[in-house]
Coordinates of C-alpha atoms and ligand atoms in Angstrom, one line a residue:
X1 CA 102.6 102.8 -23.9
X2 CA 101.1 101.2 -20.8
X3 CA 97.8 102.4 -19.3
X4 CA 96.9 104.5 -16.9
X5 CA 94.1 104.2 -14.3
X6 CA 92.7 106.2 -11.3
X7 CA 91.4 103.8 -8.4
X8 CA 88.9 105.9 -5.7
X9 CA 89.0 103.9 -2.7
X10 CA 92.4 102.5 -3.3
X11 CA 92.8 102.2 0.8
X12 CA 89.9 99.7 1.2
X13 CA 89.7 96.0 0.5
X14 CA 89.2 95.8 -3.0
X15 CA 91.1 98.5 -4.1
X16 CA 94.2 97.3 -2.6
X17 CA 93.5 94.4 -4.4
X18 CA 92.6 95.9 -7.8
X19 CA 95.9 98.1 -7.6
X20 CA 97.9 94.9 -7.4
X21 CA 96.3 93.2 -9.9
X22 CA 96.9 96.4 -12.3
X23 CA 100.4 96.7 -11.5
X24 CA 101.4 92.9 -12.4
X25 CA 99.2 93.7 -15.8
X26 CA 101.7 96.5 -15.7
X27 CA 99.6 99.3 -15.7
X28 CA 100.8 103.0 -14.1
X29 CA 98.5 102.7 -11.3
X30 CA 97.3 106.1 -9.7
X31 CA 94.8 106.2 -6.6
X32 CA 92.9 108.9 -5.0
X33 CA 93.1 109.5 -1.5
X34 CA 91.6 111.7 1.2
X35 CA 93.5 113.7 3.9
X36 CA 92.4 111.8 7.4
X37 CA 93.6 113.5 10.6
X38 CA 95.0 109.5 11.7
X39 CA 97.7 109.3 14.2
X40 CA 99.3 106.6 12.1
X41 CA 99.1 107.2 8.0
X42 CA 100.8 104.2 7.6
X43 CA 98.3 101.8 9.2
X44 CA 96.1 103.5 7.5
X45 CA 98.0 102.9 3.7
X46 CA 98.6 99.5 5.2
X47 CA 96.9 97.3 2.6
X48 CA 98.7 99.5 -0.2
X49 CA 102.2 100.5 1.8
X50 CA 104.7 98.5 0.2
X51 CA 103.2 99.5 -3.4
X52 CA 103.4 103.3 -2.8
X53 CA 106.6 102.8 -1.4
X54 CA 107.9 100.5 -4.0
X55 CA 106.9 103.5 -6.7
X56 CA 104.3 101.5 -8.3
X57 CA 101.4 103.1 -7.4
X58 CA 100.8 106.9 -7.0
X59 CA 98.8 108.9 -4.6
X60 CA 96.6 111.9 -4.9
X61 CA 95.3 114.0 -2.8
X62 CA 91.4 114.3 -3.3
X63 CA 88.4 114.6 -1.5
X64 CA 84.8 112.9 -3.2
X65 CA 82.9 115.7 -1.5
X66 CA 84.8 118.2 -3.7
X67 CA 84.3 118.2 -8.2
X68 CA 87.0 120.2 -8.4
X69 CA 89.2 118.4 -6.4
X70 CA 88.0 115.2 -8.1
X71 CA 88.3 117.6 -11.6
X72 CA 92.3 118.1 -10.5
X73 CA 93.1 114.4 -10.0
X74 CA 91.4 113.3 -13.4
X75 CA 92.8 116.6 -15.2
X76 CA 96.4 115.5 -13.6
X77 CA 96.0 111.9 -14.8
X78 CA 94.1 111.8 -17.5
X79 CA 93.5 107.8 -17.0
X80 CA 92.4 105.4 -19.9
X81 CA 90.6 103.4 -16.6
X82 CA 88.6 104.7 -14.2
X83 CA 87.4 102.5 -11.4
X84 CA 85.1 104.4 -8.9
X85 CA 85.2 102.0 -5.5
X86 CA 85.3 105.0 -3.1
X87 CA 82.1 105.0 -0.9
X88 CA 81.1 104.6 2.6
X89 CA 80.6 100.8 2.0
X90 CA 79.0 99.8 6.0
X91 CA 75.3 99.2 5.5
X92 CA 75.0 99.3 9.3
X93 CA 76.5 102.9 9.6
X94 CA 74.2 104.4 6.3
X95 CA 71.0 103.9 9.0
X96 CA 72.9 105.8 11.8
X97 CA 74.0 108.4 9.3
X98 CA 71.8 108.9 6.3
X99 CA 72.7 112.1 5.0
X100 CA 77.0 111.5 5.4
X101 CA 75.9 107.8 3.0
X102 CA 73.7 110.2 0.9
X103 CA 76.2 112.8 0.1
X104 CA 79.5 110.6 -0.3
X105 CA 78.0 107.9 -2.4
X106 CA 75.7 109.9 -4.7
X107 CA 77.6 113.0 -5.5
X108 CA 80.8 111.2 -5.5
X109 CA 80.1 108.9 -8.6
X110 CA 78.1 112.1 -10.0
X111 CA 81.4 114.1 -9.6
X112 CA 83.7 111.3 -10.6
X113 CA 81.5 110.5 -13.7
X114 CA 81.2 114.4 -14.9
X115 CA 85.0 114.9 -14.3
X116 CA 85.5 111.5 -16.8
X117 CA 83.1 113.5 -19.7
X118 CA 85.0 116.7 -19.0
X119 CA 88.4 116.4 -19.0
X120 CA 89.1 112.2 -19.8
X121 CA 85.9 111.7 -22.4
X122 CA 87.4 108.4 -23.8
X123 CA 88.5 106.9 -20.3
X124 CA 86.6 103.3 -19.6
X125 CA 84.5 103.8 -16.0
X126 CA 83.8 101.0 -13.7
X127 CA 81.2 101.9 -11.0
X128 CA 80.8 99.9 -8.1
X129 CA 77.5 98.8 -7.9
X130 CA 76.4 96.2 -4.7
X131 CA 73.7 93.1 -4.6
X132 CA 72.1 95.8 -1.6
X133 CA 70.7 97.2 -4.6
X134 CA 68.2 94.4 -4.7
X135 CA 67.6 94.3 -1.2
X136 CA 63.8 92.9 -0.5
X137 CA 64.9 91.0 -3.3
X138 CA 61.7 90.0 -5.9
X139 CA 63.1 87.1 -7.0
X140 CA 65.8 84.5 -6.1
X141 CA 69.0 84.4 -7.8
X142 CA 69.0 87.6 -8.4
X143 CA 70.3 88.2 -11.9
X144 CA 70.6 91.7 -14.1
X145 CA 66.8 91.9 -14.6
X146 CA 65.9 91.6 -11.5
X147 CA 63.8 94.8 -9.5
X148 CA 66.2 96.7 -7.5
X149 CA 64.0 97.3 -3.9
X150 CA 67.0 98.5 -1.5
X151 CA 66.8 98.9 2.0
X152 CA 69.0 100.6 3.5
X153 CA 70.3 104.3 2.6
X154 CA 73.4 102.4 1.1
X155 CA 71.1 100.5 -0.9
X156 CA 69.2 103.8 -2.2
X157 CA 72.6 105.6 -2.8
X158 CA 73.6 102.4 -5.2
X159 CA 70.9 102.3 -6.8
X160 CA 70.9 106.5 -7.3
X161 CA 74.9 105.7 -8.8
X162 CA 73.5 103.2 -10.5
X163 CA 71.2 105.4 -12.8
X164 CA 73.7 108.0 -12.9
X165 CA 76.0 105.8 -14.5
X166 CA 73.5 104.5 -17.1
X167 CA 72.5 108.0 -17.2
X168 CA 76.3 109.2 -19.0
X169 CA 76.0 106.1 -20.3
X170 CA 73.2 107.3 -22.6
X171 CA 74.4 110.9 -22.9
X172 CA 75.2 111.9 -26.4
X173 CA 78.1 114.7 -25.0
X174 CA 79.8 112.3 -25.5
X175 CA 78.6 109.3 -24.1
X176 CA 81.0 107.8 -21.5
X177 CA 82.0 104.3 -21.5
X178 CA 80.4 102.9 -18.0
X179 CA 79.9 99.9 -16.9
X180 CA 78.1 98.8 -13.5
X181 CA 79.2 95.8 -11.9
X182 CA 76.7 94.3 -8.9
X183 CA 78.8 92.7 -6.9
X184 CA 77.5 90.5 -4.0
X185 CA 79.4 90.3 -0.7
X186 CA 83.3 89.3 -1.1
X187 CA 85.6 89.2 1.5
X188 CA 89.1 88.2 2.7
X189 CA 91.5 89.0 5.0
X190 CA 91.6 92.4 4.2
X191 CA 88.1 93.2 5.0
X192 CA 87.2 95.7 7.8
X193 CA 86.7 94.5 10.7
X194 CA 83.3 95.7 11.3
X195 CA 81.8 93.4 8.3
X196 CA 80.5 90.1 9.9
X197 CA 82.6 87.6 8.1
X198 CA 85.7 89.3 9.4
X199 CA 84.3 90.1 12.8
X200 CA 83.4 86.5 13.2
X201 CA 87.0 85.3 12.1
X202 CA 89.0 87.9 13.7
X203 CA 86.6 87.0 17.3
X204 CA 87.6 83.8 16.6
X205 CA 91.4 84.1 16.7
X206 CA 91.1 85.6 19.7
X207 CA 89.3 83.0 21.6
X208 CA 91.8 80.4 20.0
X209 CA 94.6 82.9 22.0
X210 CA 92.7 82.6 24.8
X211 CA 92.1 86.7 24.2
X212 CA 88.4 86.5 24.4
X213 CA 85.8 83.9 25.4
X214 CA 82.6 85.3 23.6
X215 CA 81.8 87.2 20.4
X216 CA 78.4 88.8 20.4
X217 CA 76.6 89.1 17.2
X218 CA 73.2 90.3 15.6
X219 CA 71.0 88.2 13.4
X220 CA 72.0 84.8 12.5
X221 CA 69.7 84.0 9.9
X222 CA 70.1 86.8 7.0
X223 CA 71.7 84.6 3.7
X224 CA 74.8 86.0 2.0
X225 CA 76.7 84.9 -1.2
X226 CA 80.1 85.3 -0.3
X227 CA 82.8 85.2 -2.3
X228 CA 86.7 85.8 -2.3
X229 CA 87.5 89.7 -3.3
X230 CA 90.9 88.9 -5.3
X231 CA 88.7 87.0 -7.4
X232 CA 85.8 90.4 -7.6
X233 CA 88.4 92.6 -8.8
X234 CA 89.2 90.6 -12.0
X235 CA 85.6 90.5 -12.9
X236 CA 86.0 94.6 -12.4
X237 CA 88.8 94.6 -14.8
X238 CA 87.7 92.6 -17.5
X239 CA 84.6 94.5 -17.3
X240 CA 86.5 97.2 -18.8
X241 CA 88.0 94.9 -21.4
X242 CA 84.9 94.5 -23.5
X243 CA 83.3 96.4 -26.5
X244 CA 80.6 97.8 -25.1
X245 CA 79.9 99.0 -21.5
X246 CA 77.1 96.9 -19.9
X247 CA 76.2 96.3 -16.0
X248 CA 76.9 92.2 -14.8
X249 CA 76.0 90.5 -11.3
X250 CA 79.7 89.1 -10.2
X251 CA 78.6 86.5 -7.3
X252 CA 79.5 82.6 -6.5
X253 CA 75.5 81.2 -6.9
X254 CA 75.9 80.0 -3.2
X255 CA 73.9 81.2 -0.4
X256 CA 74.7 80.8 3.5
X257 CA 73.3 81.9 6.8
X258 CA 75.6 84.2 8.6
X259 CA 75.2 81.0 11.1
X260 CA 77.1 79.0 8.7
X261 CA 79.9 81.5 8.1
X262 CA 80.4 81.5 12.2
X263 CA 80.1 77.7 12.4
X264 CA 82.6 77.3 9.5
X265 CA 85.1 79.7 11.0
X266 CA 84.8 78.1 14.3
X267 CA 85.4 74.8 13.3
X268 CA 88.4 76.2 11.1
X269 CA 89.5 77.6 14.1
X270 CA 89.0 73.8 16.2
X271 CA 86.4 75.9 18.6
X272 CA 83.0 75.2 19.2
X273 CA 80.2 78.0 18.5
X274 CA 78.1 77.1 20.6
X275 CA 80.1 77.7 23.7
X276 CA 81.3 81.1 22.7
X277 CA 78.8 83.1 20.3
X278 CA 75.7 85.5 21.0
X279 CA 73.3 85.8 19.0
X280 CA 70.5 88.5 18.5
X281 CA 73.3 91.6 20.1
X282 CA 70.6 94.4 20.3
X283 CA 73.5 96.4 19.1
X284 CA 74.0 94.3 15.7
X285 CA 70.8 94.2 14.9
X286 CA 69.3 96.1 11.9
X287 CA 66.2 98.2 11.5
X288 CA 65.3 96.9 8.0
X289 CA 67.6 93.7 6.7
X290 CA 68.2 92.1 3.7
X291 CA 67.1 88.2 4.3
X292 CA 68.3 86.7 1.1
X293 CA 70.7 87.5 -1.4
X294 CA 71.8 84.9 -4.1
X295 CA 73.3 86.3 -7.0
X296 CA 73.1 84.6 -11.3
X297 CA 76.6 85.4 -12.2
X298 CA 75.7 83.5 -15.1
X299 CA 75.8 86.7 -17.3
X300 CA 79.4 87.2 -16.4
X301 CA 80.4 83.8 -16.7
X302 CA 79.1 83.9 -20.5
X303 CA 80.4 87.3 -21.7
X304 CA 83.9 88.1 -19.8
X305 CA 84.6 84.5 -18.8
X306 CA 84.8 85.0 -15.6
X307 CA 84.9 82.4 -12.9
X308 CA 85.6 82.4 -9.1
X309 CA 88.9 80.4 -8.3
X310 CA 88.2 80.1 -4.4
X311 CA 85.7 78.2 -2.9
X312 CA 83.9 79.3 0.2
X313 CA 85.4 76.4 3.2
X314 CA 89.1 77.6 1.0
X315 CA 88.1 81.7 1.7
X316 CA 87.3 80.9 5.3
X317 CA 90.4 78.8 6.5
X318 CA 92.7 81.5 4.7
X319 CA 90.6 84.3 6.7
X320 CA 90.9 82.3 10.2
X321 CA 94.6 81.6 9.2
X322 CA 96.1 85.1 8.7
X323 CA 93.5 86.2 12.1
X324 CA 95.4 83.5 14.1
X325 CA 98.4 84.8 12.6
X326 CA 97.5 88.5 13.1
X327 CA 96.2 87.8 16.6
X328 CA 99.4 86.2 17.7
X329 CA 101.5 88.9 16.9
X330 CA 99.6 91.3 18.8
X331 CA 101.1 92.5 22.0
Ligands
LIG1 P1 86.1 99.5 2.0 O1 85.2 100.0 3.0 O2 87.2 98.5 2.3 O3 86.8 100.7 1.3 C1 86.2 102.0 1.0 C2 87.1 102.9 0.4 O4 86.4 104.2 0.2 C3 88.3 103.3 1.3 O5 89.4 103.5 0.5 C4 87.9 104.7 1.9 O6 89.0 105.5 2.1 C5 87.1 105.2 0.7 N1 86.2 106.3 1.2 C6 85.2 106.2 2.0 N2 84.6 107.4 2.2 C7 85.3 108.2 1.5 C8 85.2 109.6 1.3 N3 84.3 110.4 1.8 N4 86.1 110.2 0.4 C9 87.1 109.5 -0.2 N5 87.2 108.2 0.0 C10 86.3 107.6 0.8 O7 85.2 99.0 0.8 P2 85.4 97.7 -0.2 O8 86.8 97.8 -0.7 O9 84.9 96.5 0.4 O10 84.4 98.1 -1.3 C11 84.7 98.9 -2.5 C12 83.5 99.4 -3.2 O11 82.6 98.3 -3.6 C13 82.6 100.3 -2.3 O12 81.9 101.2 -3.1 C14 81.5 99.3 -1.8 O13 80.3 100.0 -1.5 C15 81.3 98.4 -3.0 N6 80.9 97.0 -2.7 C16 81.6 96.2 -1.9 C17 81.2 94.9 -1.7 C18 82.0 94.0 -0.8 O14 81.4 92.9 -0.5 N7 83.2 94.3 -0.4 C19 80.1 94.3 -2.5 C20 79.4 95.3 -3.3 C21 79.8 96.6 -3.5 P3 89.6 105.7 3.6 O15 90.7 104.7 3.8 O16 90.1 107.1 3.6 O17 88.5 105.5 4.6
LIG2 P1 76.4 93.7 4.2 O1 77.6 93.1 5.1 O2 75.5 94.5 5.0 O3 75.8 92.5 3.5 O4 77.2 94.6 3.2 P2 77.8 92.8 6.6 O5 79.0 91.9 6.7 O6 77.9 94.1 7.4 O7 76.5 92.1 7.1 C1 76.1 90.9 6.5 C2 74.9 90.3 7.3 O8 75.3 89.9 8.5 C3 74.4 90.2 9.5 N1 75.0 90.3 10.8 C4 76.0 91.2 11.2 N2 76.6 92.1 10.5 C5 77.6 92.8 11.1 N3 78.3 93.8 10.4 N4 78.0 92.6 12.4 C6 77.3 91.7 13.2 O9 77.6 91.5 14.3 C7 76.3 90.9 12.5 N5 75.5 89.9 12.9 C8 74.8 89.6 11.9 C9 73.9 91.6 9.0 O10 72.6 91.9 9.6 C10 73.7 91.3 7.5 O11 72.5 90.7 7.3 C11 78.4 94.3 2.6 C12 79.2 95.6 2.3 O12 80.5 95.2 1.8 C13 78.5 96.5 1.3 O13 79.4 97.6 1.0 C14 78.2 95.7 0.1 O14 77.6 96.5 -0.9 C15 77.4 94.4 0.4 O15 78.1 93.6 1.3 C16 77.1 93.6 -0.8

């Protein structure tokens, strides 16, 4: 019998990623979407078009605001694998709108995780967790013991899914099978646009078109560990895999100024930074940041044996590839 799994958030980056990694580990994939008044549904479905269309992966409609319409979609499916990546997942949007961030990301993995004891007890449930969770970070890597200090209302709402899912965790009605993973930034060339990595790669292909001549950023010196998102979602999945739910750290161990990432895409892209890029763009700046975020994935390494398989100069050249490649097809 193959398995079934629900993806929330099967329109974003890593859950078009995760649904094609469950379909070639043949698994009936099923994702949850929400009804967007968008001119174009198929930009929209872009990153998971050709799966829906090919029949391998379902849609349903569901909203994470509603538990019953959360309740109809788990009731419907009745999935062995639950992975909860729905969320509104811009840290710089959860300080303009605190309450929207609040709402989404809190009762939504509250709904999804009481729909799982109710009607799919013995489903496995991934939450998406996030390294914001540390945020003023006590100590450097950050590992699974570390003292979870957010600093943004995305930050607080992780952390708040993150003790709901230890929370059913712990139950005894029956307990669910949860697992947390805190996953430090990953991109690729799916990522929104908005997200720096892909703002600075995308700006980039246009000046190399001649598009554009400057990109205007915010701060240049907050540290990131970024990694390559096909490589996050297996750590998801095999998270899932194991005996016992437990919460891991999934990062590279590598930490870079945003300056770096922007002089790396640059030079990928044969441009000099220094001509084109400004810094400190009132308009990108933050009102509390996160200065340094370096993840211990040693945890993960040791128990699901999980290592990256991209490094970081390999992540940005594809990136600043398929942007030059994007960028030239646009009329
Ligand atoms: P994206 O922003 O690319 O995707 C977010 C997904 O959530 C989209 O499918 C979006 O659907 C859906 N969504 C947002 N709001 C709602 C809502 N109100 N109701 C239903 N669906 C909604 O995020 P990523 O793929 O990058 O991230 C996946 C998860 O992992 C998120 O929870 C994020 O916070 C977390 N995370 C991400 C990291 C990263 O570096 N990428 C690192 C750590 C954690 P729609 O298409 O309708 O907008
Ligand atoms: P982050 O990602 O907040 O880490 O959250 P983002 O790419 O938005 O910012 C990273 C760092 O870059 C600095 N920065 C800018 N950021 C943006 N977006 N635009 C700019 O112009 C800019 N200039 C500098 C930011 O200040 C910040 O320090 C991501 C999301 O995917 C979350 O959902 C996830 O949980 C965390 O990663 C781990």
């Amino acid at each position: 019998m193959r398995k079934k799994a629900l993806i929330t958030g099967i329109t974003g980056q890593d859950g078009s990623y995760l649904a094609e990694l469950l379909v070639s580990l043949q698994y009936d994939v099923h994702g949850m979407v929400r009804r967007v008044a968008a001119e174009d549904q198929r930009q929209r479905l872009s990153r998971i078009a050709d799966h829906v269309q090919g029949g391998s992966v379902t849609l349903h409609q569901g909203s994470l605001e509603s538990y019953p319409s959360i309740c109809r979609v788990v009731q419907d499916i009745r999935p062995d694998e639950v992975y909860h990546l729905a969320a509104q997942s811009f840290v710089a949007a959860s300080f303009e709108d605190e309450f929207s961030t609040m709402n989404t990301n809190i009762n939504g993995v509250h709904f999804v995780l009481d729909a799982c004891r109710r009607y799919a007890p013995e489903a496995r449930v991934y939450f998406a967790g996030s390294s914001e969770m540390f945020g003023k970070a006590e100590r450097v890597p950050q590992d699974e013991e570390t003292p979870l200090h957010p600093r943004s209302p995305y930050g607080i709402s992780k952390v708040a899914g993150f003790h709901l899912a230890r929370y059913y965790r712990e139950r005894n009605d029956p307990p669910l099978f949860v697992s947390t993973g805190i996953l430090f930034n990953h991109e690729s060339q799916r990522r929104g646009m908005e997200f720096v990595t892909r703002k600075i790669t995308h700006g980039a292909a246009r000046i190399a078109h001649g598009k554009a001549d400057r990109l205007e950023l915010g701060n240049p010196d907050a540290r990131r560990d970024w990694g390559y998102a096909p490589d996050y979602v297996r750590a998801m999945w095999l998270m899932l895999q194991q005996e016992r739910p437990d919460d891991f750290v999934v990062a590279t161990g590598e930490t870079r100024t945003v300056r770096e990432f922007a002089e790396a895409a640059f030079e990928s892209a044969g441009l000099n930074p220094g001509k084109h890029i400004v810094w400190n763009n009132p308009a990108d700046l933050r009102p509390a940041e996160v200065d340094l975020l370096v993840g211990n994935p040693a945890k993960a390494y040791r128990v699901l044996d999980w290592r990256p398989a991209y490094g970081f100069r390999q992540m940005v050249n594809i990136m600043v590839r398929s942007d030059w490649y994007l960028v030239a097809k646009e009329k």
